[in-house]
Structure formats: C-alpha cells, structure tokens
Amino acid sequence: MTATLPRPDGAPPGPPQPHVPTKRHVQPPPAWRSSILAPIAAGIATLCASTSLTGVVAGAGYLGYVTVTVVLVGCTGLALRSVRTPIPLVGLAQLAVLLLLVTGVFTGSGILAIIPGPAAFTELDGVLTAAFDQIRTGLPPVDPTPPILCLVTIAMGMVAVLVDTLAVAASAPAATGLVLLCVYAVPASLSDTMLPWWTFVLGAAAFAGLLAVDGNHRHRRWRNRDAPGLGGSPAAASVPVAVVAIALVCGLITGSVVTVVGTVGRLPGSANGGSGSGSGGLGVNPFTSLRGMLDQGSTVDLFRVQGLGNDKRLLRAFTLDTYRPNQGWSLPDGPMPAGYPANRTLPAAPGDDGAGDSRRIQINPLNWVDVWLPVYGQLRGLENVNPGWFYDPASGAVFSERKQHAQPYTELASLAEPSKQQLEGAQPDTRDIAPAYTRVAGVDPRVVALTKQITASAPTMFDKATAIWRYFTAENGFTYDTQTAPATDSDALADFLLNGKRGFCEQFASSMAVMLRVLGIPSRVAVGFTTGYADGDSRVITSQDAHAWVEVYFGSRLGWVSFDPTPRSDGRGYVPSYLQSGSSPSNPSSANGEQVPSVSTTQLAPGGGPSTAPGQNGGTGNQQAAASSGVPGWTGWIALAVVLVAIALTLTAFALRRLASWLPLAAAGAWLLAVVLSAWLVHWSLAVIVLVLALAVVAPAVLREITRRRRWSTIAAREPGAANAAWAELLDECADRGVPIPATDTVRVAAQKVAHEHHLDQAGQDHLRTVVGVVERSWYGAETGDDPRFAPAFDGVRESLRRNAPMSWRGRLFPRSIFRRRR
C-alpha cells in the first residue's frame, strides 16, 4: 500500500487525490488574423499561378490587371463574410464585381461607366471574339492587346473566385490545387516552349503557404484549445511546408537533369537547351481570313538575306490548298506530308528541269521561330540545315515537326521565270496534279457570274488569270486597307468582291484563288514575305513584309507561277516580267497614307473583332441584328424571366421554408440558370466556365445528398446493413457540423460526444440511446438491425440535431464528410 503523509496542521490525512495537470493558458490569436490570412494566401496563390501566362502573353503588363482583379475579389469576399452573408451570395457578389470591373475597363458603353447594359454586353462580345481570334491566328506569346487582357482578366477573376471560395469559405485549400494546376495546364498546352522554371517555384511556394496558413489555424488551434500531439513547438506545424519544399526541389532537379522533360529557363546556372528552345520570335499563320483586321504591332527583323543582288523576289514559307467557304484558306486536315530530308539531295520542283543557273542565297533567320523554313524561287538544295527539316515538292515548303529557331542556311535555287509567250501557249493537263488544287465548293453564284464575266474575252488560261489579276484595281473600286469593310452580306467572299472591296493581302489573295478554281484553273495561296528593304549588300525581311499571294499551275514544264493581286504603294511589292509592260494593277495608297504591310502575322485590332458572317461564330442573323441595335435578343429576355422566377422562388422559400423543403433547391437552380444565361450574353465560353464552376461548387452537396438518401432508404427498409448505414450517417452529420468523431471511438463514447457537442434535448438523447442499443446489438450480437423502433429513433436523432445544432451554409454546400476517410 502507498503510505499517506500526515498533514502539517495535525489533521488526519485525507484520501489520495489524483494528479491534475495545470492547463496551459493559450492566448487566442487576434480576430483579424483568422479572418484575413486565408483570403490573403488565396489571393497570393492565384496571382503566383497567373505568372504561368508569361508563356502565352508577351510582357508582364497583364499582371497588373490580374492583381487588381484578385484584390477586388478578395476584398468583396472579406467584407461580405464579415457580416455573415451566405456563401452562395458571396460568390455571386464576387462575380458581379468582376463583371463591373470588366465593363468599366474594356467597354465604353456601360451605364454610369461600370454597370453592364445591352450595349456593353454587345461590345464585350466583340472584344472576346477578337481575343479568341487572336489566339487562334497568333503565335505565342501574343501581344497584350485589350481583347487579350480582357480575356485574361475574366479567366483569372473566375479562378480567384473559385480559389477564394474553396480556401476560405469551404476551408478546403487542398482542393484549390486542382484549380491552380489547370491554370498552369492552359499556357503549357498553348505555348510552343516550356514554361520558365521560376513560375513553378512561385506557384508551389504560394500553394504551400496556403496550406500552411490553413494548417496552422486548423491543427494548432481548435476552438481555443491546443490540438493534441503538437505541443508548443512551431516546428511541428512547419513540417508539411518543409515536405512540399523538398518535393519541389527534387522535382525541378529531376526534371532538369535526369529526364528530357524540363523548363526553358531550367535551374539557375544550368546550361541552355538546344537551339529549338529559345523563347521569343515570330512566325506566320497557316490560315488566311476573308474578313478581319491587320495589326502587326512593332516591326521585328526576321531575316537577313545575301546573294540576291539587285533581284527582287517573294520569299515563300508555305502554301495553302484548302478553301473553307466563308472563312478563308488553310492547310488540309491531317498530319504533315512525309517529305524528303532537307539536308540531302532534293527532287526537282515542278517546272524546274535543272538546266538554268543556280543562285546561292544565304538566309540568316534573326527572330524567326516556326515550323517553316522560307525559300526563294524553285528550290534545288539546302546547305547548313540541321536534321529534322523536310522538303515537300508538291507544296514547295520546307518544314519540321516542331517550331524552332533555325540556324543560318544557304539555299540553292532557280530564280528563272517563264516568259509571257510561254505562259500564253501553255495548256496544262490538270490530271498530273493533285485534285486538291482544283477543288472548290460553297462559292456564291454571284461570284461565279462575276468571274465568268471578267474572263469572258480571255482565250487562254494565262489570259484568264491575268484578267482576274487586273480586276483588283482602284478603277474597279478596290482599296488596300488594314481593315475590311463592315459586313453587309452573309457571304464573306461575295461581300468583299461586290460590296466592300477593301482589305489587305489575305482578302485579295483568297478571292483571286477562289475565282481561278471556279474556272477549273489549279491555284493555291502562298504565304511568306515581300522583298523587304536593302541594307548594303543584304536585304532585310521584317514582320511588316508578311504577305500572301496566289500561285497558278501551268503544267509540269512551267510549274507554279506567282500572281500578286494586292495593290501596294510602299515599294516592297514585286511584279514579275510576264505581268509587266503596263499591265500591272494600279497602286492606290492605303487609307491612312502610310506604308502598310500585307499580312500573315495577323492580329485583330484592340477593342473589337472582325465582322463575321452569320453562323460563323454560331449566331444567327436575327441575333446579330439584335446585337447591333442594342436589344439583348431572346437569350436576354429568357435570362430576365429566369431572374424574376428566381426572385419569386427565393421569397417563397423564406416564407414557406418549413412547408416545402424543395423550394430552396429550386431557387438555387433558378439563380444558377440566370447566371449562366447572363454569362451567355457576354460570350458562350464564359457561360461554359460559369456552368463548370457552378457544377464544381454544388458537386459535394449533391454527392452528400445522394449518400444520405441511399442510407436512409436502407434504414427505412430495415435491411441487414441498416445499423451500419445509420451509424455512418450519424458520424457524417457530426462531421458536416464541424465536430468530427474519431473512428476509433467506441459507440458509447461517440454517442456521449454527439449528445454533448450538439446539445441534444431529452427527446434526442432518448432516441440516441435506442440507436446506440441497436447498433451495439448488431455489431456484437446476433441482431441485424431489424427493429421497428430503429428507423423512427434515428429520424428523431436527426430532428434533434436540426433543432439544436442547425447546419451552416458551409456545411450544406461543402460537407466535410465527403472528404473525410471512411472505414
């Protein structure tokens, strides 16, 4: 036995008392810290993830727009949560603030400058259309034009709202990892080079900080009590951050050293990759548009050429043989042709018998990054070309399978041109050429009639081609301009030839090639560069020289012959000898009197997109007419009707919330539909984004409701697993209310926690005893839960929980039981 010590005052000793450890006093953190750290960490994580867009957007100016957007979204959420606004309303308010920002910055038609109206939505639709067209036709990194900045602002604003909701409202920062990963996936898939290493470091560090902020709040403190096992050491809370940092370093080192998968910048101090990994540079687009606007940005030197002497020739990059009605010319669908290795002996080009002189032309690519290697005339051979380049004699193009910065190379070419007499006497057999070069469909009958009228008195194929070439003159009303005329016809080709008659080289070349094919003459659109400007004994080709022209096939003896129908006034055009002697088109000045280039590094102008034909972007003529008149159209009226229905359902749900449990769900669905339709008024892609985000938000609640109904069906039917289903549902109800019960607790210990933590009333406790008894007998006895009192008792426990521990909006929308590990 243990002896008891006598008391100092002589009184008999009392019974031994158990030792009670002194409870440490924990100073609660300031109130502002728990409410502001998570939104700040979420905003920083979004901002750091947006740095990945440097792979597809030139410069860092877009970061200013993203920063303003993230700050507005975060402050809106912080302000509304401080007054206990329901989570769905906080998200909708953040989206509304984003819409106000976009309206005020990127449109000029908002009510009071920032409130969107029908005119603002119409203008915003044009801006987004221009952004998508610039992405489709541009080479990354694209210039940060207002349409691109608008698209970036909207996209990153959506991400900021979702990250803020998951990290702050749902207390699930780990779930933001997938969202932030998607941000990196978009530029990684669009960019022709790997993203710089530092953007991954910033993103990983910010995400680790977000986890650390939430982990410190969640694990070190829970309702002002120390979490068990952590003690007072702050080092324990930093373990997850250290693990993430170590994993990040190992991943970057492994990706840069061990494997061939890495980043452009690689690790600081490491060697650069091959020649194909350089960043920057320009290329040309394998597409010509019938409508659009030319905006090439600043002038960039692309090539320095030696060996031409006083000769001027067009530099061809590739040719287009596929006409798409109402759109333009493009490459055919499918993979690139097989091709011949360009660093070996090459087959003769059509029209080159090898008898003429070969010209040695040195071409030095300066800022050229593309899959094409431009050449002059009829190619006979290439020197100093790395493996991986191929030559296709059918198209006359030299290409590779990936975009790269080519090294200086030397071309052996024939610059001989046929005479006018040879072309007039040519009668080619179209059977010795691929059918793709004569195929044409979807041509407006008015264009066919115009073509036949122009060439009615032309006896030979050359005369017909020359007659069409001569048609594009100022005498016939055609004007060279950086923008096509506003659309007045549903057919873009007919509109250009008959109405607008204004545009740049893409429109002129596209139109002439179609007219030639209408007559059965083999033709294609060539894309490359004009003659550039002289610089000593060299010629410099710049981005302002990008150009498109027409090539006509005159048989295997003469090959492909160039016709450039674009009237120019800048001195860089080229008229071959067979079209001279006073037969060249007049050269009217451009609309602004400047020396303007043609195209192929085409980008759409800021503030709006090109005029598009009905159906080209999925819209009908009625919708376009409604947009031009400022009327929202049927989508706008339907959205307004849905908003009114949503308001009515919301008011009814508050008034009759105890009589019809389905009313809140119906009101939420109506509001979701209203938001999607409103987003559709801006752009269909925005509606898709809103719908996907909304589905992602409600998915946990839907999954939880499905699980709840399945378990209740098992309990009500008194099936063999009713006891297990009831106990699992009870633990999930506790977890959804923020008081998870450890799975290691016994049934009775867990029941005591449920009754105490959720303040069950007497009726609820009585029902809980019945449930506990049935569960124990099912687990440890022979009963299977087939007790008639069981289902009513379990329902009584749930009703007591609803009365005494009502579930928050967070628990309803983002039930924690969905993410907790089940046994």
PDB file of C-alpha atoms in Angstrom, residues 464-554:
ATOM      1  CA  LYS A 464      -7.951  34.426-117.719  1.00  0.00           C
ATOM      2  CA  ALA A 465      -5.561  34.568-114.749  1.00  0.00           C
ATOM      3  CA  THR A 466      -4.285  37.964-115.898  1.00  0.00           C
ATOM      4  CA  ALA A 467      -7.840  39.293-116.321  1.00  0.00           C
ATOM      5  CA  ILE A 468      -8.686  38.311-112.764  1.00  0.00           C
ATOM      6  CA  TRP A 469      -5.393  39.815-111.550  1.00  0.00           C
ATOM      7  CA  ARG A 470      -6.187  43.083-113.312  1.00  0.00           C
ATOM      8  CA  TYR A 471      -9.644  43.225-111.772  1.00  0.00           C
ATOM      9  CA  PHE A 472      -8.285  44.156-108.324  1.00  0.00           C
ATOM     10  CA  THR A 473      -7.566  47.795-109.143  1.00  0.00           C
ATOM     11  CA  ALA A 474      -8.650  51.187-107.933  1.00  0.00           C
ATOM     12  CA  GLU A 475     -10.559  51.650-111.200  1.00  0.00           C
ATOM     13  CA  ASN A 476     -12.825  48.808-110.102  1.00  0.00           C
ATOM     14  CA  GLY A 477     -13.239  50.285-106.629  1.00  0.00           C
ATOM     15  CA  PHE A 478     -10.704  48.184-104.671  1.00  0.00           C
ATOM     16  CA  THR A 479      -8.728  49.783-101.863  1.00  0.00           C
ATOM     17  CA  TYR A 480      -5.824  48.441 -99.822  1.00  0.00           C
ATOM     18  CA  ASP A 481      -6.616  48.924 -96.132  1.00  0.00           C
ATOM     19  CA  THR A 482      -5.731  47.300 -92.835  1.00  0.00           C
ATOM     20  CA  GLN A 483      -9.390  46.555 -92.165  1.00  0.00           C
ATOM     21  CA  THR A 484     -12.113  45.050 -94.267  1.00  0.00           C
ATOM     22  CA  ALA A 485     -15.330  46.946 -94.789  1.00  0.00           C
ATOM     23  CA  PRO A 486     -18.239  46.320 -92.379  1.00  0.00           C
ATOM     24  CA  ALA A 487     -20.192  43.197 -93.266  1.00  0.00           C
ATOM     25  CA  THR A 488     -23.266  43.789 -95.376  1.00  0.00           C
ATOM     26  CA  ASP A 489     -23.712  40.304 -96.829  1.00  0.00           C
ATOM     27  CA  SER A 490     -23.921  36.821 -95.376  1.00  0.00           C
ATOM     28  CA  ASP A 491     -21.273  35.534 -97.798  1.00  0.00           C
ATOM     29  CA  ALA A 492     -17.851  36.972 -96.951  1.00  0.00           C
ATOM     30  CA  LEU A 493     -16.310  36.377-100.390  1.00  0.00           C
ATOM     31  CA  ALA A 494     -19.205  37.953-102.285  1.00  0.00           C
ATOM     32  CA  ASP A 495     -19.277  40.825 -99.807  1.00  0.00           C
ATOM     33  CA  PHE A 496     -15.589  41.609-100.459  1.00  0.00           C
ATOM     34  CA  LEU A 497     -15.813  41.329-104.257  1.00  0.00           C
ATOM     35  CA  LEU A 498     -19.154  43.072-104.762  1.00  0.00           C
ATOM     36  CA  ASN A 499     -19.670  45.410-101.804  1.00  0.00           C
ATOM     37  CA  GLY A 500     -16.775  46.224 -99.519  1.00  0.00           C
ATOM     38  CA  LYS A 501     -13.809  45.926-101.922  1.00  0.00           C
ATOM     39  CA  ARG A 502     -11.486  46.922 -99.087  1.00  0.00           C
ATOM     40  CA  GLY A 503      -8.915  44.828 -97.291  1.00  0.00           C
ATOM     41  CA  PHE A 504      -5.323  43.615 -97.198  1.00  0.00           C
ATOM     42  CA  CYS A 505      -3.423  40.814 -98.895  1.00  0.00           C
ATOM     43  CA  GLU A 506      -5.336  37.950 -97.278  1.00  0.00           C
ATOM     44  CA  GLN A 507      -8.607  39.079 -98.825  1.00  0.00           C
ATOM     45  CA  PHE A 508      -7.117  39.803-102.265  1.00  0.00           C
ATOM     46  CA  ALA A 509      -5.183  36.520-102.500  1.00  0.00           C
ATOM     47  CA  SER A 510      -8.042  34.436-101.109  1.00  0.00           C
ATOM     48  CA  SER A 511     -10.511  35.926-103.573  1.00  0.00           C
ATOM     49  CA  MET A 512      -8.337  35.521-106.663  1.00  0.00           C
ATOM     50  CA  ALA A 513      -7.516  31.888-105.850  1.00  0.00           C
ATOM     51  CA  VAL A 514     -11.215  31.033-105.480  1.00  0.00           C
ATOM     52  CA  MET A 515     -12.083  32.762-108.760  1.00  0.00           C
ATOM     53  CA  LEU A 516      -9.367  30.770-110.556  1.00  0.00           C
ATOM     54  CA  ARG A 517     -10.698  27.489-109.213  1.00  0.00           C
ATOM     55  CA  VAL A 518     -14.199  28.453-110.317  1.00  0.00           C
ATOM     56  CA  LEU A 519     -12.784  28.305-113.844  1.00  0.00           C
ATOM     57  CA  GLY A 520     -11.058  24.972-113.182  1.00  0.00           C
ATOM     58  CA  ILE A 521      -7.582  26.554-113.073  1.00  0.00           C
ATOM     59  CA  PRO A 522      -5.289  24.934-110.437  1.00  0.00           C
ATOM     60  CA  SER A 523      -4.367  27.520-107.852  1.00  0.00           C
ATOM     61  CA  ARG A 524      -3.225  27.922-104.267  1.00  0.00           C
ATOM     62  CA  VAL A 525      -2.433  30.690-101.799  1.00  0.00           C
ATOM     63  CA  ALA A 526       1.231  31.222-100.948  1.00  0.00           C
ATOM     64  CA  VAL A 527       2.194  32.736 -97.614  1.00  0.00           C
ATOM     65  CA  GLY A 528       5.553  34.338 -96.969  1.00  0.00           C
ATOM     66  CA  PHE A 529       7.199  37.744 -97.355  1.00  0.00           C
ATOM     67  CA  THR A 530       7.674  40.551 -99.828  1.00  0.00           C
ATOM     68  CA  THR A 531      11.071  41.823-100.921  1.00  0.00           C
ATOM     69  CA  GLY A 532      11.980  43.749 -97.747  1.00  0.00           C
ATOM     70  CA  TYR A 533      14.474  46.620 -97.907  1.00  0.00           C
ATOM     71  CA  ALA A 534      18.095  46.905 -98.984  1.00  0.00           C
ATOM     72  CA  ASP A 535      20.782  47.206 -96.304  1.00  0.00           C
ATOM     73  CA  GLY A 536      24.187  47.379 -98.003  1.00  0.00           C
ATOM     74  CA  ASP A 537      24.706  44.168 -99.928  1.00  0.00           C
ATOM     75  CA  SER A 538      21.894  42.461 -97.988  1.00  0.00           C
ATOM     76  CA  ARG A 539      18.147  42.603 -97.883  1.00  0.00           C
ATOM     77  CA  VAL A 540      16.326  42.658 -94.532  1.00  0.00           C
ATOM     78  CA  ILE A 541      12.935  40.997 -94.235  1.00  0.00           C
ATOM     79  CA  THR A 542      10.808  42.226 -91.329  1.00  0.00           C
ATOM     80  CA  SER A 543       7.489  41.321 -89.808  1.00  0.00           C
ATOM     81  CA  GLN A 544       5.970  44.178 -91.819  1.00  0.00           C
ATOM     82  CA  ASP A 545       6.780  42.236 -95.004  1.00  0.00           C
ATOM     83  CA  ALA A 546       4.486  39.303 -94.186  1.00  0.00           C
ATOM     84  CA  HIS A 547       2.380  38.718 -97.254  1.00  0.00           C
ATOM     85  CA  ALA A 548       0.051  36.373 -99.132  1.00  0.00           C
ATOM     86  CA  TRP A 549      -0.242  35.931-102.896  1.00  0.00           C
ATOM     87  CA  VAL A 550      -1.526  33.429-105.484  1.00  0.00           C
ATOM     88  CA  GLU A 551       0.308  30.692-107.364  1.00  0.00           C
ATOM     89  CA  VAL A 552      -1.178  29.222-110.561  1.00  0.00           C
ATOM     90  CA  TYR A 553      -0.151  25.858-112.019  1.00  0.00           C
ATOM     91  CA  PHE A 554       0.848  25.951-115.720  1.00  0.00           C
TER      92      PHE A 554
END
